[in-house]
Coordinates of C-alpha atoms and ligand atoms in Angstrom, one line a residue:
M1 CA 5.2 129.6 100.3
T2 CA 7.2 127.1 98.2
K3 CA 10.6 128.3 96.9
Y4 CA 10.6 128.4 93.2
K5 CA 12.7 130.1 90.5
Y6 CA 9.8 130.0 88.0
Y7 CA 6.5 128.4 87.4
Y8 CA 4.3 127.7 84.4
S9 CA 0.8 129.2 84.2
C10 CA -1.9 128.3 81.7
I11 CA -2.9 131.4 79.7
S12 CA -6.5 130.0 79.4
C13 CA -7.4 128.8 82.9
G14 CA -4.6 130.2 85.0
K15 CA -3.6 126.8 86.5
K16 CA -0.1 126.9 87.9
Y17 CA 2.6 124.3 87.6
Y18 CA 5.4 124.7 90.2
D19 CA 7.4 121.5 89.9
N20 CA 9.8 122.8 87.4
G21 CA 9.7 119.6 85.5
I22 CA 8.9 119.0 81.8
Q23 CA 5.5 120.4 81.0
Y24 CA 4.2 121.3 77.6
L25 CA 0.6 122.3 77.6
C26 CA -1.9 122.7 80.4
D27 CA -3.2 119.2 81.3
E28 CA -6.8 120.5 81.6
C29 CA -7.2 122.9 78.7
S30 CA -5.4 120.8 76.1
T31 CA -7.6 117.7 76.4
N32 CA -9.9 118.7 73.6
N33 CA -7.2 120.0 71.2
T34 CA -7.7 119.0 67.6
T35 CA -5.3 119.6 64.7
D36 CA -7.7 121.9 62.8
K37 CA -7.7 124.6 65.5
P38 CA -4.9 126.4 67.3
P39 CA -4.0 124.5 70.5
K40 CA -5.4 125.7 73.8
G41 CA -3.6 125.4 77.1
I42 CA -0.4 127.3 76.1
L43 CA 1.8 127.8 79.2
K44 CA 3.7 130.9 80.1
L45 CA 6.7 131.1 82.5
N46 CA 6.6 133.3 85.5
Y47 CA 9.3 134.3 88.0
D48 CA 9.5 135.5 91.5
Y49 CA 9.7 139.1 90.3
E50 CA 9.4 140.5 93.9
N51 CA 12.4 138.5 95.0
I52 CA 14.5 139.5 91.9
R53 CA 13.8 143.1 92.7
K54 CA 14.8 142.6 96.3
V55 CA 18.1 140.8 95.5
H56 CA 19.2 143.5 93.1
K57 CA 17.9 146.6 94.7
N58 CA 19.9 149.2 92.8
N59 CA 20.8 149.1 89.1
L60 CA 18.5 146.2 88.6
F61 CA 18.8 146.1 84.8
E62 CA 22.6 146.3 84.9
H63 CA 22.7 143.3 87.1
L64 CA 20.4 141.4 84.9
R65 CA 22.4 142.4 81.8
D66 CA 25.7 141.4 83.4
E67 CA 24.4 137.9 84.3
R68 CA 22.9 137.5 80.8
Y69 CA 19.4 137.5 82.2
L70 CA 19.9 134.2 84.1
S71 CA 17.4 135.3 86.8
L72 CA 14.8 135.4 84.1
L73 CA 15.6 132.1 82.4
P74 CA 14.4 128.6 83.6
I75 CA 17.9 127.2 83.8
K76 CA 20.4 126.9 86.6
S77 CA 23.6 127.9 84.9
L78 CA 24.7 129.8 81.9
D79 CA 27.2 127.0 81.4
S80 CA 24.3 124.9 80.2
L81 CA 23.9 127.1 77.1
S82 CA 25.5 126.5 73.7
P83 CA 29.2 127.5 73.4
L84 CA 28.2 129.2 70.1
R85 CA 27.3 132.9 70.2
V86 CA 23.5 132.9 70.3
G87 CA 21.9 136.3 70.5
H88 CA 24.1 139.3 71.1
T89 CA 23.2 140.2 67.6
P90 CA 24.0 143.7 66.2
M91 CA 21.4 146.5 66.1
Y92 CA 22.3 148.9 63.3
T93 CA 21.2 152.5 63.3
F94 CA 20.1 154.3 60.2
K95 CA 18.7 157.8 59.8
S96 CA 15.1 157.6 58.5
E97 CA 15.8 160.0 55.7
S98 CA 18.6 157.8 54.4
V99 CA 16.4 154.6 54.1
L100 CA 13.0 156.0 53.4
N101 CA 11.2 158.6 51.4
T102 CA 10.4 160.8 54.4
T103 CA 11.3 164.2 55.7
N104 CA 10.7 163.2 59.3
S105 CA 13.8 162.6 61.2
Y106 CA 14.0 159.6 63.4
K107 CA 16.2 156.5 64.1
V108 CA 15.6 153.3 62.2
L109 CA 17.2 150.4 64.1
I110 CA 17.6 147.1 62.5
K111 CA 18.1 144.2 64.9
D112 CA 19.8 141.7 62.7
D113 CA 19.0 138.2 64.1
S114 CA 20.1 136.5 60.9
L115 CA 23.5 136.7 62.6
N116 CA 22.8 133.9 64.9
P117 CA 24.8 130.6 64.6
T118 CA 22.3 129.0 62.2
Y119 CA 21.2 132.3 60.7
S120 CA 17.8 132.8 62.2
L121 CA 16.2 134.1 65.4
K122 CA 15.1 130.5 66.1
D123 CA 18.5 129.9 67.8
R124 CA 17.4 131.8 70.8
A125 CA 14.7 129.3 71.5
S126 CA 16.8 126.3 70.5
D127 CA 19.6 127.4 72.9
L128 CA 17.3 127.5 75.9
V129 CA 15.6 124.3 75.0
S130 CA 18.9 122.6 74.6
A131 CA 20.3 123.9 77.9
F132 CA 17.1 122.8 79.7
A133 CA 17.4 119.3 78.2
K134 CA 21.0 119.2 79.3
E135 CA 20.1 120.1 82.9
K136 CA 17.4 117.5 82.9
G137 CA 19.8 114.9 81.6
I138 CA 18.0 114.4 78.2
A139 CA 20.3 113.8 75.3
T140 CA 17.9 113.7 72.4
I141 CA 15.7 116.6 71.2
V142 CA 12.9 116.2 68.7
A143 CA 11.3 118.9 66.6
A144 CA 8.8 119.4 63.8
S145 CA 9.7 122.3 61.6
T146 CA 9.2 123.8 58.2
G147 CA 12.9 124.7 58.1
N148 CA 14.4 127.3 60.4
A149 CA 13.5 125.7 63.7
G150 CA 14.8 122.4 62.4
S151 CA 18.1 123.7 61.2
S152 CA 18.4 125.7 64.4
I153 CA 17.9 122.8 66.8
A154 CA 20.2 120.7 64.5
G155 CA 23.0 123.2 64.8
I156 CA 22.6 124.0 68.5
S157 CA 22.4 120.3 69.4
A158 CA 25.5 119.6 67.4
S159 CA 27.3 122.3 69.5
Q160 CA 26.1 120.7 72.7
K161 CA 26.8 117.1 71.7
Q162 CA 23.1 116.3 71.8
K163 CA 21.2 114.3 69.2
A164 CA 18.5 116.1 67.2
I165 CA 15.7 114.4 65.3
V166 CA 13.8 116.7 62.9
F167 CA 10.5 116.0 61.2
V168 CA 9.9 118.1 58.2
P169 CA 7.3 118.2 55.5
A170 CA 9.0 117.3 52.2
G171 CA 8.5 120.7 50.6
A172 CA 10.8 122.9 52.8
P173 CA 13.4 125.1 51.1
I174 CA 16.4 123.0 50.1
A175 CA 19.0 125.2 51.9
K176 CA 17.3 124.5 55.2
L177 CA 17.0 120.8 54.6
L178 CA 20.7 120.5 53.7
Q179 CA 21.6 122.5 56.7
I180 CA 19.7 120.1 59.0
M181 CA 21.6 117.1 57.6
H182 CA 24.9 118.8 57.5
Y183 CA 24.9 119.3 61.3
G184 CA 24.5 115.6 61.6
A185 CA 20.9 115.6 62.8
Q186 CA 18.5 112.8 61.9
I187 CA 16.0 114.2 59.3
V188 CA 12.6 112.6 58.8
T189 CA 10.8 113.9 55.8
V190 CA 7.1 113.4 56.2
D191 CA 4.9 112.8 53.2
G192 CA 2.2 115.1 54.6
T193 CA 1.8 118.6 56.0
Y194 CA 3.6 120.4 58.8
D195 CA 0.7 119.4 61.1
D196 CA 1.3 115.7 60.3
A197 CA 5.0 116.2 61.1
F198 CA 4.1 118.1 64.3
D199 CA 1.9 115.3 65.6
L200 CA 4.4 112.6 64.7
S201 CA 7.2 114.4 66.5
I202 CA 5.1 114.6 69.7
E203 CA 4.3 110.9 69.5
V204 CA 8.0 110.0 69.1
S205 CA 9.1 112.3 72.0
K206 CA 6.4 110.8 74.3
K207 CA 7.2 107.2 73.3
Y208 CA 11.0 107.5 73.8
G209 CA 11.3 110.2 76.5
Y210 CA 13.0 112.7 74.2
Y211 CA 12.6 116.4 74.8
N212 CA 10.3 118.1 72.3
R213 CA 11.2 121.6 70.9
N214 CA 8.0 122.2 68.9
T215 CA 7.2 125.8 68.7
A216 CA 4.7 127.1 71.3
Y217 CA 4.0 123.5 72.4
N218 CA 7.2 123.8 74.3
P219 CA 6.8 126.9 76.5
L220 CA 10.5 127.5 76.5
T221 CA 10.4 128.6 72.8
V222 CA 8.7 131.9 73.7
E223 CA 10.9 132.2 76.8
G224 CA 14.1 131.8 74.7
K225 CA 13.0 134.3 72.1
K226 CA 12.2 137.0 74.7
T227 CA 16.0 137.8 75.1
V228 CA 15.7 139.8 71.9
A229 CA 13.5 142.3 73.8
F230 CA 16.2 142.6 76.5
E231 CA 18.9 143.2 73.9
I232 CA 16.8 145.8 72.1
F233 CA 16.3 147.6 75.4
E234 CA 20.0 147.3 76.2
G235 CA 20.9 148.6 72.8
L236 CA 18.8 151.6 73.2
N237 CA 20.5 152.5 76.5
K238 CA 17.5 151.5 78.5
K239 CA 14.9 153.2 76.4
V240 CA 11.7 151.6 75.2
P241 CA 11.4 151.9 71.4
T242 CA 8.5 153.8 69.9
L243 CA 7.6 151.0 67.5
I244 CA 8.8 147.5 66.8
F245 CA 8.0 145.8 63.4
V246 CA 8.0 142.0 63.5
S247 CA 6.8 139.4 61.1
A248 CA 4.5 136.7 62.6
G249 CA 3.7 133.1 61.6
D250 CA 3.0 130.9 64.6
G251 CA 3.1 134.0 66.8
V252 CA 6.0 132.9 69.0
I253 CA 8.5 135.6 68.1
I254 CA 6.0 138.4 68.7
S255 CA 5.0 136.8 72.0
G256 CA 8.6 136.5 73.0
L257 CA 9.0 140.3 72.3
F258 CA 6.0 141.0 74.5
K259 CA 7.1 138.6 77.2
G260 CA 10.5 140.2 77.4
F261 CA 9.2 143.7 77.8
E262 CA 6.5 142.5 80.1
D263 CA 9.1 140.9 82.4
L264 CA 10.8 144.4 82.5
L265 CA 7.5 146.0 83.2
K266 CA 6.8 143.6 86.1
L267 CA 10.2 144.3 87.5
G268 CA 9.5 148.1 87.4
I269 CA 12.4 148.6 85.0
I270 CA 10.1 150.1 82.3
K271 CA 6.9 152.0 82.8
K272 CA 5.2 151.4 79.5
M273 CA 5.2 148.8 76.8
P274 CA 6.4 149.5 73.2
R275 CA 3.9 149.5 70.3
I276 CA 4.5 146.3 68.5
V277 CA 3.5 146.0 64.9
A278 CA 2.6 142.5 63.8
V279 CA 3.2 141.9 60.1
Q280 CA 1.7 139.1 58.2
S281 CA 1.3 138.3 54.5
T282 CA -2.2 138.7 52.9
K283 CA -1.6 135.1 51.9
S284 CA -0.9 133.9 55.5
K285 CA -3.0 136.0 57.8
N286 CA -4.4 133.7 60.4
I287 CA -3.4 135.7 63.5
I288 CA -4.5 139.1 62.2
A289 CA -7.6 137.9 60.4
N290 CA -8.9 136.3 63.6
L291 CA -7.7 138.9 66.0
N292 CA -11.2 140.3 66.6
H293 CA -13.2 137.2 66.3
K294 CA -14.4 134.9 69.0
S295 CA -14.0 131.6 67.1
F296 CA -11.0 130.8 64.9
K297 CA -11.5 130.6 61.1
K298 CA -8.7 129.2 59.0
F299 CA -7.5 131.0 55.8
P300 CA -5.3 128.6 53.9
A301 CA -1.7 130.0 53.8
T302 CA 0.0 130.2 50.4
T303 CA 2.6 133.0 50.9
I304 CA 6.1 132.6 49.3
A305 CA 7.5 133.6 52.7
D306 CA 7.8 130.1 53.9
S307 CA 8.8 130.8 57.5
I308 CA 5.6 132.7 58.1
S309 CA 3.3 130.5 56.0
V310 CA 1.1 129.0 58.7
D311 CA -2.4 127.6 58.6
I312 CA -2.9 127.0 62.3
P313 CA -0.8 129.4 64.3
R314 CA 0.6 127.3 67.1
N315 CA 0.8 130.2 69.5
Y316 CA -2.3 131.9 68.4
Y317 CA -4.0 132.3 71.8
M318 CA -1.0 133.7 73.5
A319 CA -0.1 136.1 70.6
R320 CA -3.7 137.3 70.4
Q321 CA -3.9 137.8 74.2
Y322 CA -0.7 139.9 74.1
M323 CA -1.7 141.8 71.0
L324 CA -5.1 142.8 72.4
K325 CA -3.7 143.6 75.9
Y326 CA -0.9 145.8 74.7
A327 CA -2.7 147.4 71.6
S328 CA -0.5 145.8 69.0
I329 CA -0.9 147.1 65.5
P330 CA -1.8 144.4 62.9
L331 CA -0.5 145.0 59.4
L332 CA -0.9 142.9 56.3
V333 CA 1.4 143.2 53.3
T334 CA 1.2 141.4 49.9
D335 CA 3.8 138.9 48.7
E336 CA 4.8 141.4 46.0
E337 CA 5.5 144.0 48.8
I338 CA 7.6 141.5 50.7
I339 CA 9.8 140.7 47.7
E340 CA 10.1 144.4 46.8
A341 CA 11.0 145.2 50.4
S342 CA 13.6 142.4 50.5
Q343 CA 15.4 144.1 47.6
D344 CA 14.9 147.6 49.1
L345 CA 16.3 146.4 52.4
S346 CA 19.4 145.0 50.7
I347 CA 20.0 148.1 48.6
K348 CA 19.4 150.6 51.3
T349 CA 21.2 148.9 54.2
G350 CA 23.4 146.0 52.9
I351 CA 21.3 143.5 54.9
F352 CA 20.2 140.3 53.1
A353 CA 17.0 138.9 54.7
E354 CA 14.8 135.9 53.7
P355 CA 11.3 136.8 52.6
A356 CA 9.7 136.1 56.0
A357 CA 12.2 138.4 57.6
S358 CA 11.7 141.1 54.9
A359 CA 8.0 141.2 55.8
S360 CA 8.8 143.4 58.8
W361 CA 10.6 145.9 56.4
A362 CA 7.6 145.7 54.1
G363 CA 5.4 146.5 57.0
F364 CA 7.6 149.4 58.0
I365 CA 7.4 150.9 54.5
K366 CA 3.7 150.5 54.4
Y367 CA 3.1 151.9 57.8
N368 CA 5.1 155.0 56.8
K369 CA 2.9 155.6 53.8
E370 CA -0.2 155.6 55.9
N371 CA 1.1 157.2 59.2
V372 CA 3.4 159.9 60.4
I373 CA 6.2 158.7 62.5
A374 CA 7.2 161.6 64.7
D375 CA 10.7 163.2 64.8
N376 CA 13.1 161.6 67.2
S377 CA 11.2 158.3 67.4
K378 CA 13.1 155.0 67.7
V379 CA 11.8 152.5 65.3
V380 CA 13.1 148.9 65.6
I381 CA 12.8 146.5 62.7
L382 CA 13.5 142.9 63.6
S383 CA 15.2 140.9 60.8
T384 CA 14.7 137.3 61.7
G385 CA 16.5 135.2 59.1
S386 CA 19.2 135.2 56.4
G387 CA 18.5 135.7 52.7
L388 CA 20.7 132.8 51.8
K389 CA 18.3 130.4 53.4
D390 CA 15.7 130.9 50.6
I391 CA 17.0 132.2 47.3
K392 CA 14.3 130.7 45.1
N393 CA 12.0 133.7 45.3
I394 CA 14.7 136.3 44.4
Q395 CA 16.3 134.2 41.7
K396 CA 13.4 135.1 39.3
M397 CA 14.2 138.8 39.7
Y398 CA 17.6 138.5 37.9
D399 CA 19.2 137.5 34.7
L400 CA 22.9 137.0 35.1
P401 CA 24.6 138.9 32.3
A402 CA 26.3 136.8 29.7
P403 CA 30.0 136.3 30.3
I404 CA 32.3 138.8 28.5
K405 CA 35.3 137.7 26.5
S406 CA 37.8 140.2 27.7
I407 CA 38.1 143.1 30.2
L408 CA 38.2 145.6 27.4
E409 CA 34.6 144.8 26.5
F410 CA 33.5 146.0 29.9
R411 CA 30.8 148.7 29.7
N412 CA 29.6 150.6 32.7
T413 CA 25.8 150.2 32.2
D414 CA 25.1 153.0 34.7
S415 CA 27.2 155.5 32.8
N416 CA 25.7 158.2 30.6
N417 CA 28.8 158.5 28.5
K418 CA 27.8 156.4 25.5
Ligands
PLP1 C1 9.9 131.4 62.5 C2 10.2 132.6 61.7 C3 9.3 133.7 61.7 C4 8.0 133.7 62.4 O1 8.1 133.4 63.8 P1 6.8 132.9 64.5 O2 7.2 132.6 65.9 O3 6.4 131.6 63.8 O4 5.7 133.9 64.4 C5 9.7 134.9 61.0 N1 10.9 134.9 60.3 C6 11.7 133.9 60.3 C7 13.0 134.0 59.5 C8 11.4 132.7 61.0 O5 12.3 131.7 60.9

């Protein structure tokens, strides 16, 4: 038996890749990929779970926690990771009665991943990709992105003295574009779609030997995002949550959540998987709408929540496999519900989330109207990105009051004393 820390396996044909080199998609299953269908041949990382159990016989989870899950990451040393604080984000606890119109009493836990260095959960993937590139001696990382993945790899690369080249479609939100440039990354705006940017970035990384961070195409993106599952488990004192609400676009974050809990399941640390609720917009529903179909049919995405506006989900096959295997609950919300939920979240909790991140809160509100969540449940809502990244959609909701001349003219508009 060869000694390995991890190996890649194809989720379609099962082919295994042991050499620990750079491998993106399965050589065999990806040969017929076209840009109008989700890519086949997505690779998953596997570890020597038996050996990890043997090495840390007692208090296995505590050992893993103390080594920041290094045994379950495809890198040699934690020193390879960014010096910035990636992950370790707070999980806030609220009582259900204080944030919802409900008489049932349970815990609502918001895992706020907007508090990552570049203000989105994408940093978990970028950090691992960057560390891996560092260990392989590659100094330049390329990515195609609609915004957050690009600003994330730009920031993390800056912290690691690596060069980032980011291909973006010209229409991404301005805050994200400026963020990419401000970190000193090279930005290439593509006169075309995200798919065009995606293909171009792959050509460039192949031609020049750069490392490619494209979501799902690089199997380390799911792997990096799985740490959020470990942290949720850690934050609940080693309890599996009853429900987790997460928004889905390309299906990498949701797969990362499943992968993290599945690793714990394989290690015997947990006995059952959590129920994960996948939330998409009715105007970008390509994972949910295809979940029970054999062949993929595209519904053009037009949602205002740009980070989950996806025509061809890049991680469709893995997300689907996980969702069907572990009985995930699909939930569609309208764009109006997303915008309302974004305001509701801010008012009720003080958290400011971008529309794509508020979709999980919208899903939670909707789920509550249609289902009873039992007393003493633990419900986690994943907030994936900061509200400051995309203010265009909430700007319309407000008219700034006209400036007043002096303090004496101040009227408390909430007061009943006319
Ligand atoms: C990328 C992103 C998502 C969706 O993640 P996928 O892996 O594409 O499903 C959700 N919210 C925010 C803020 C994101 O940046």
